[in-house]
Amino acid sequence: MEWDEASHFPVEIMPKLAEMGLLGVIFPEKYGGAGLGYIEYSITIEELARVDGSVGLIVAAHNSLCSNHIYKFGTETQKQKFLVPLARGKSIGAWSLTEPEAGSDAGGTRTTAVRNGSHWILNGAKTFTTNGRYADVCVAMAVTNREKASHGISALILEKGMAGFRPGKKENKLGMRASDTSEVIFSDCRVPGENLLGQEGEGFINSLQILDGGRISIAALALGMAQGAFEAATRYAKQRKQFGKTIGEFQAIQFKLADMATQIEAARLLVYQAAWLADRKDARFTRESSMAKLFASEIAVRVANEAVQIHGGYGFIKDYPVEKYYRDVKLCTIGEGTSEIQKLVIARQLLGKK
Ligand SMILES: Cc1cc2nc3c(=O)[nH]c(=O)nc-3n(C[C@H](O)[C@H](O)[C@H](O)COP(=O)(O)OP(=O)(O)OC[C@H]3O[C@@H](n4cnc5c(N)ncnc54)[C@H](O)[C@@H]3O)c2cc1C
């Protein structure tokens, strides 16, 4: 809560997260990771978010967006140079797709990368980059061939200190305030040719695959916060007395708790199903990860709302934790594709459309 009030990015806990292997959960040990899978990763994010959503978000963006993009599409040299320190927690990662004019429609990216001899010259600006001001490594998407539309966007790896690469405005947010959300600005930024990540022109298409995994982590983030809010509400219902009884003795409160617990359990099964599919290397899980993200984030918002309601006026006061869950959890219906976009993704899968 102190970090939230101060909008403080908790740099001091990053070495501890690294020591526990939480900054490289899904990567093999040979790349400095913990060698675990998406189920363990989901539980990691869930457990962190049960206490603090911001820490869960920092870890999620680092693992399943930035580092995973390098793991899945990087060359062996790129993995050794960038992934190993990321997975060991020696460096912090960010992933920049969203732009002011290209949010849900990320294919409308305007940032450009123009080849200049052995380098790319990057110009443009990204918005809403998680870990943006603290990142040592940033994977950014830029147009390399406008005529090829979504097959003309490439991914590039940027390093802190590169001339022409800097974070911009830090956003002042409703929730997730201890996580950093910033602009990232490129002005004539010279990126070495070897920092092209994946095939030229395939950065956007690869990003969609990265988001399949990322969405599982946002679903787990929502699930953890819902669990935390539910536990706080249950504790409170057992303590708070009105009309000579604990409020947990009123059926109206019991029914709320029963609905909350059932929704959380259903979300957990969807999250673990998507994670289980992600761990089976041969399986597609676009539909399942979008379903998990859609359902878990929407029920988490409802659960947090009910948790505040169960606390009455005290739910509105910062002395109790539910006020913060209520604010933090809203991000989960927006980040890595809004609920509306998840429905589009699910419908496309159902109808067999590209
Ligand atoms: C705290 C935070 C952290 C973030 N971290 C990152 C990050 O690390 N990296 C990154 O690249 N991005 C990040 N994002 C960006 C996030 O992914 C986008 O905000 C999100 O994808 C929505 O884009 P937008 O904000 O431009 O909204 P818009 O696309 O402008 O959407 C506005 C509304 O219109 C709806 N809408 C849009 N298109 C359609 C459609 N076709 N059909 C129906 N409804 C539609 C949306 O659902 C939404 O309700 C972050 C955002 C936040 C708030």
XYZ file of C-alpha atoms and ligand atoms in Angstrom:
407
model
C 0.000 0.000 0.000
C 2.926 2.333 0.701
C 4.369 1.596 -2.744
C 0.940 2.187 -4.230
C 0.552 5.555 -2.489
C 4.026 6.655 -3.537
C 3.755 5.048 -6.987
C 7.080 3.424 -6.080
C 8.547 0.746 -8.367
C 9.982 -1.763 -5.869
C 13.533 -2.047 -7.239
C 14.633 -3.347 -3.842
C 12.725 -6.628 -4.251
C 14.003 -7.415 -7.745
C 17.149 -9.236 -6.445
C 14.922 -11.324 -4.143
C 12.595 -12.234 -6.998
C 15.682 -13.161 -9.035
C 17.066 -15.310 -6.217
C 13.794 -17.246 -6.112
C 13.977 -17.842 -9.869
C 10.815 -15.821 -10.473
C 12.355 -13.660 -13.197
C 13.013 -16.654 -15.422
C 10.261 -19.087 -14.500
C 9.498 -20.484 -17.958
C 13.021 -20.700 -19.387
C 15.345 -23.700 -19.356
C 18.132 -23.751 -16.829
C 20.711 -23.548 -19.637
C 19.405 -20.003 -20.280
C 19.474 -19.061 -16.593
C 15.822 -19.903 -16.010
C 14.034 -21.997 -13.401
C 13.144 -24.637 -16.009
C 9.464 -24.685 -15.074
C 6.317 -24.549 -17.198
C 3.230 -22.375 -17.592
C 1.330 -24.094 -14.784
C 4.055 -23.189 -12.284
C 4.339 -19.767 -13.893
C 0.583 -19.171 -13.534
C 0.736 -20.178 -9.877
C 3.692 -17.818 -9.381
C 1.804 -14.856 -10.820
C -1.368 -15.869 -8.969
C 0.429 -16.025 -5.618
C 2.259 -12.720 -6.120
C -0.958 -10.997 -7.196
C -2.846 -12.444 -4.243
C -0.761 -10.027 -2.195
C 0.136 -7.307 -4.684
C -0.983 -7.004 -8.298
C 1.813 -4.629 -9.253
C 4.539 -7.129 -8.377
C 2.664 -9.771 -10.375
C 2.471 -7.412 -13.355
C 6.179 -6.503 -13.205
C 7.106 -10.200 -13.193
C 4.579 -11.063 -15.923
C 5.747 -8.393 -18.392
C 9.373 -9.341 -17.747
C 8.837 -13.104 -18.185
C 6.135 -13.765 -20.713
C 6.469 -10.685 -22.921
C 10.060 -9.423 -23.186
C 12.075 -12.510 -22.213
C 9.753 -14.981 -23.900
C 9.902 -13.073 -27.206
C 13.693 -13.462 -27.131
C 13.434 -17.113 -26.036
C 10.938 -18.061 -28.733
C 12.291 -16.077 -31.675
C 15.870 -15.065 -30.790
C 19.078 -16.512 -32.193
C 21.374 -18.482 -29.900
C 23.652 -15.422 -29.693
C 20.716 -13.177 -28.716
C 19.616 -15.702 -26.092
C 23.079 -15.819 -24.566
C 23.454 -12.047 -24.626
C 19.961 -10.961 -23.523
C 17.879 -13.873 -22.245
C 20.436 -15.280 -19.795
C 20.765 -12.006 -17.787
C 16.991 -11.442 -18.006
C 16.180 -14.946 -16.738
C 18.739 -14.608 -13.950
C 17.202 -11.270 -12.994
C 20.401 -9.353 -13.711
C 18.449 -7.169 -16.108
C 14.814 -6.073 -16.313
C 12.763 -6.480 -19.476
C 9.989 -4.515 -21.173
C 7.959 -5.139 -24.311
C 6.613 -2.291 -26.430
C 3.851 -2.886 -28.917
C 1.168 -0.314 -28.025
C 1.329 3.190 -29.473
C -0.894 6.227 -28.926
C -2.714 5.541 -32.228
C -2.281 1.760 -32.238
C -3.825 0.049 -29.213
C -6.303 -2.752 -29.928
C -5.356 -2.266 -33.569
C -1.661 -2.893 -32.940
C -1.160 -3.655 -36.631
C -1.507 0.129 -37.106
C 1.987 0.626 -35.623
C 3.615 3.881 -36.764
C 7.106 3.590 -35.274
C 9.509 2.984 -38.129
C 12.836 1.180 -38.454
C 14.802 2.010 -41.599
C 17.851 -0.001 -42.577
C 21.024 2.057 -42.771
C 24.051 -0.076 -43.577
C 24.597 -2.433 -40.672
C 22.065 -0.641 -38.445
C 18.376 0.123 -38.153
C 17.338 3.716 -37.485
C 14.319 3.700 -35.221
C 11.906 6.627 -34.897
C 8.613 6.846 -33.051
C 7.057 6.464 -29.633
C 5.396 3.692 -27.680
C 2.909 4.200 -24.902
C 1.910 2.190 -21.811
C 5.089 0.097 -21.638
C 5.220 -1.898 -18.383
C 8.683 -1.588 -16.742
C 9.483 1.096 -19.362
C 11.588 3.345 -17.116
C 13.407 0.477 -15.403
C 14.063 -1.804 -18.347
C 17.607 -2.720 -19.329
C 16.250 -4.535 -22.389
C 13.197 -3.588 -24.421
C 11.687 -5.533 -27.298
C 9.930 -3.030 -29.568
C 7.858 -3.472 -32.702
C 8.449 -1.144 -35.664
C 7.354 -0.908 -39.288
C 10.121 -2.049 -41.620
C 7.979 -2.297 -44.766
C 4.736 -0.311 -44.763
C 3.452 -1.983 -47.965
C 3.389 -5.418 -46.354
C 0.983 -4.310 -43.600
C 1.031 -6.793 -40.690
C 3.856 -8.716 -42.402
C 5.920 -5.521 -42.537
C 6.388 -5.045 -38.774
C 9.617 -6.281 -37.177
C 10.796 -6.756 -33.600
C 14.036 -5.156 -32.422
C 15.941 -5.526 -29.170
C 16.908 -2.234 -27.536
C 19.319 -1.766 -24.688
C 19.340 0.886 -22.017
C 21.847 3.594 -22.890
C 21.516 3.272 -26.674
C 21.660 6.774 -28.140
C 18.160 7.955 -29.112
C 16.346 5.461 -26.865
C 14.761 6.805 -23.695
C 11.688 6.393 -21.546
C 9.167 9.229 -21.712
C 6.289 10.180 -19.442
C 5.535 7.978 -16.451
C 1.788 7.382 -16.280
C -0.152 8.269 -13.125
C -2.572 5.377 -12.793
C -5.831 4.298 -11.139
C -4.229 1.070 -9.934
C -1.147 -1.121 -10.340
C 0.620 2.000 -9.159
C 3.782 0.255 -7.978
C 4.321 -1.096 -11.463
C 5.842 1.291 -13.940
C 3.900 2.251 -17.066
C 5.751 4.636 -19.335
C 6.187 6.006 -22.779
C 9.242 4.800 -24.645
C 10.725 7.166 -27.200
C 13.005 6.474 -30.142
C 14.622 9.405 -31.929
C 17.065 8.408 -34.623
C 17.953 5.482 -32.403
C 20.705 3.362 -34.031
C 20.052 -0.300 -33.422
C 22.685 -2.818 -34.595
C 21.458 -5.126 -37.370
C 22.073 -8.167 -35.173
C 19.380 -6.904 -32.765
C 16.618 -7.754 -35.236
C 14.536 -10.324 -33.359
C 13.034 -13.085 -35.504
C 12.516 -12.760 -39.241
C 12.241 -9.292 -40.745
C 8.546 -8.472 -41.178
C 7.335 -11.158 -38.756
C 7.483 -9.116 -35.528
C 3.740 -8.470 -35.354
C 2.771 -12.040 -36.201
C 5.255 -13.292 -33.600
C 3.788 -10.791 -31.097
C 0.390 -12.462 -31.442
C 1.985 -15.748 -30.360
C 3.716 -13.997 -27.479
C 0.359 -12.560 -26.416
C -1.165 -16.068 -26.362
C 1.217 -16.889 -23.507
C 1.070 -13.407 -21.991
C -2.691 -13.585 -21.671
C -2.385 -16.633 -19.448
C -0.280 -14.521 -17.100
C -2.838 -11.686 -17.070
C -5.546 -14.262 -16.352
C -3.414 -15.578 -13.460
C -2.859 -12.012 -12.286
C -6.635 -11.450 -12.185
C -7.156 -14.792 -10.462
C -4.622 -13.975 -7.736
C -6.168 -10.588 -7.012
C -9.657 -12.125 -6.946
C -8.392 -14.711 -4.453
C -6.790 -12.021 -2.290
C -9.948 -9.892 -2.301
C -12.093 -12.934 -1.520
C -9.898 -13.929 1.422
C -10.029 -10.392 2.832
C -13.815 -10.353 2.466
C -14.197 -13.749 4.147
C -12.021 -12.648 7.082
C -14.049 -9.476 7.442
C -17.384 -11.306 7.244
C -16.327 -13.424 10.220
C -15.298 -10.413 12.326
C -17.693 -7.576 11.597
C -20.786 -7.531 13.766
C -24.042 -5.760 13.025
C -27.485 -6.406 14.522
C -25.750 -8.555 17.151
C -24.336 -11.048 14.632
C -21.299 -11.347 12.420
C -22.270 -10.207 8.934
C -21.210 -13.672 7.679
C -24.329 -14.995 9.375
C -26.537 -13.043 6.990
C -27.533 -15.070 3.963
C -27.009 -12.071 1.667
C -23.302 -12.051 2.586
C -23.043 -15.856 2.464
C -24.447 -15.888 -1.075
C -21.942 -13.255 -2.165
C -19.067 -15.337 -0.772
C -20.428 -18.502 -2.389
C -20.693 -16.798 -5.791
C -17.222 -15.288 -5.455
C -15.632 -18.629 -4.521
C -17.386 -20.446 -7.372
C -16.360 -17.857 -9.955
C -12.760 -17.940 -8.727
C -12.664 -21.727 -8.941
C -14.065 -21.684 -12.485
C -11.488 -19.053 -13.496
C -8.706 -21.116 -11.923
C -9.669 -24.158 -14.004
C -9.660 -22.094 -17.210
C -6.268 -20.591 -16.344
C -4.702 -23.960 -15.534
C -6.222 -25.539 -18.647
C -4.681 -22.832 -20.844
C -1.367 -23.200 -18.976
C -1.452 -26.977 -19.387
C -1.999 -26.588 -23.135
C 0.824 -24.040 -23.332
C 3.137 -26.613 -21.750
C 2.243 -29.198 -24.406
C 4.540 -27.903 -27.086
C 2.397 -29.316 -29.919
C -0.872 -27.682 -28.826
C -2.507 -24.427 -29.972
C -3.943 -22.462 -27.095
C -5.027 -19.110 -28.569
C -8.701 -19.751 -27.818
C -8.107 -21.141 -24.339
C -5.757 -18.354 -23.277
C -8.224 -15.697 -24.482
C -11.094 -17.472 -22.700
C -9.064 -17.671 -19.493
C -8.073 -14.011 -19.743
C -11.609 -12.848 -20.565
C -13.316 -14.851 -17.851
C -10.738 -14.448 -15.082
C -10.427 -10.692 -15.536
C -14.175 -10.068 -15.713
C -14.955 -12.196 -12.633
C -12.015 -10.672 -10.756
C -13.499 -7.201 -11.245
C -16.836 -8.542 -9.935
C -15.212 -10.313 -6.994
C -13.263 -7.199 -5.990
C -16.468 -5.163 -6.247
C -18.283 -7.584 -3.927
C -15.320 -7.624 -1.548
C -15.628 -3.832 -1.204
C -19.401 -4.204 -0.720
C -18.938 -6.753 2.051
C -16.647 -4.275 3.836
C -19.307 -1.543 3.631
C -17.798 1.905 4.262
C -14.523 0.342 5.367
C -14.162 -1.096 1.881
C -13.879 2.450 0.616
C -11.090 3.280 3.039
C -7.414 2.642 2.372
C -6.868 1.022 5.797
C -8.338 -2.176 4.333
C -6.800 -4.028 1.378
C -9.923 -4.440 -0.752
C -9.913 -0.836 -1.943
C -6.580 -1.514 -3.641
C -7.655 -4.828 -5.203
C -10.683 -3.007 -6.613
C -8.455 -0.438 -8.319
C -5.648 -2.797 -9.368
C -7.786 -5.516 -10.883
C -9.408 -3.319 -13.533
C -6.187 -3.379 -15.563
C -6.753 -7.074 -16.269
C -9.788 -6.392 -18.490
C -7.644 -3.981 -20.551
C -3.943 -4.985 -20.734
C -2.780 -7.500 -23.383
C -6.055 -7.039 -25.242
C -9.320 -5.741 -23.824
C -12.246 -8.046 -23.037
C -13.822 -6.981 -26.333
C -10.680 -8.012 -28.215
C -10.609 -11.363 -26.374
C -14.156 -11.976 -27.641
C -13.016 -11.182 -31.191
C -10.109 -13.629 -30.839
C -12.362 -16.365 -29.421
C -15.018 -15.822 -32.098
C -12.384 -15.973 -34.867
C -11.176 -19.273 -33.488
C -14.722 -20.627 -33.258
C -15.576 -19.561 -36.801
C -12.265 -20.652 -38.254
C -11.414 -17.122 -39.441
C -7.852 -15.787 -39.637
C -1.167 -0.431 -16.951
C -0.994 -0.817 -18.398
C 0.092 -1.577 -18.768
C 0.297 -1.916 -20.117
N 1.439 -2.578 -20.478
C 1.728 -2.737 -21.804
C 2.994 -3.255 -22.224
O 3.838 -3.619 -21.399
N 3.263 -3.309 -23.550
C 2.368 -2.915 -24.495
O 2.669 -2.987 -25.676
N 1.135 -2.423 -24.128
C 0.810 -2.325 -22.814
N -0.414 -1.804 -22.428
C -1.356 -1.377 -23.444
C -2.631 -2.214 -23.527
O -2.352 -3.467 -24.074
C -3.653 -1.393 -24.336
O -4.050 -0.317 -23.507
C -4.845 -2.209 -24.773
O -4.468 -3.171 -25.724
C -5.974 -1.353 -25.347
O -5.524 -0.400 -26.257
P -5.975 1.132 -26.099
O -5.677 1.518 -24.683
O -5.376 1.930 -27.164
O -7.551 1.107 -26.253
P -8.379 1.188 -27.641
O -7.856 0.210 -28.614
O -8.451 2.622 -28.062
O -9.815 0.725 -27.171
C -10.799 1.584 -26.613
C -12.092 0.782 -26.462
O -12.566 0.383 -27.751
C -12.743 -1.026 -27.777
N -12.424 -1.546 -29.105
C -11.315 -1.270 -29.865
N -11.365 -1.966 -31.021
C -12.497 -2.707 -30.976
C -13.114 -3.635 -31.877
N -12.539 -3.975 -33.047
N -14.274 -4.199 -31.507
C -14.862 -3.897 -30.322
N -14.326 -3.018 -29.437
C -13.172 -2.439 -29.768
C -11.794 -1.561 -26.711
O -12.179 -2.857 -26.267
C -11.915 -0.497 -25.637
O -13.074 -0.740 -24.874
C -0.654 -1.511 -21.078
C -1.772 -0.769 -20.691
C -1.949 -0.414 -19.372
C -3.156 0.415 -18.997
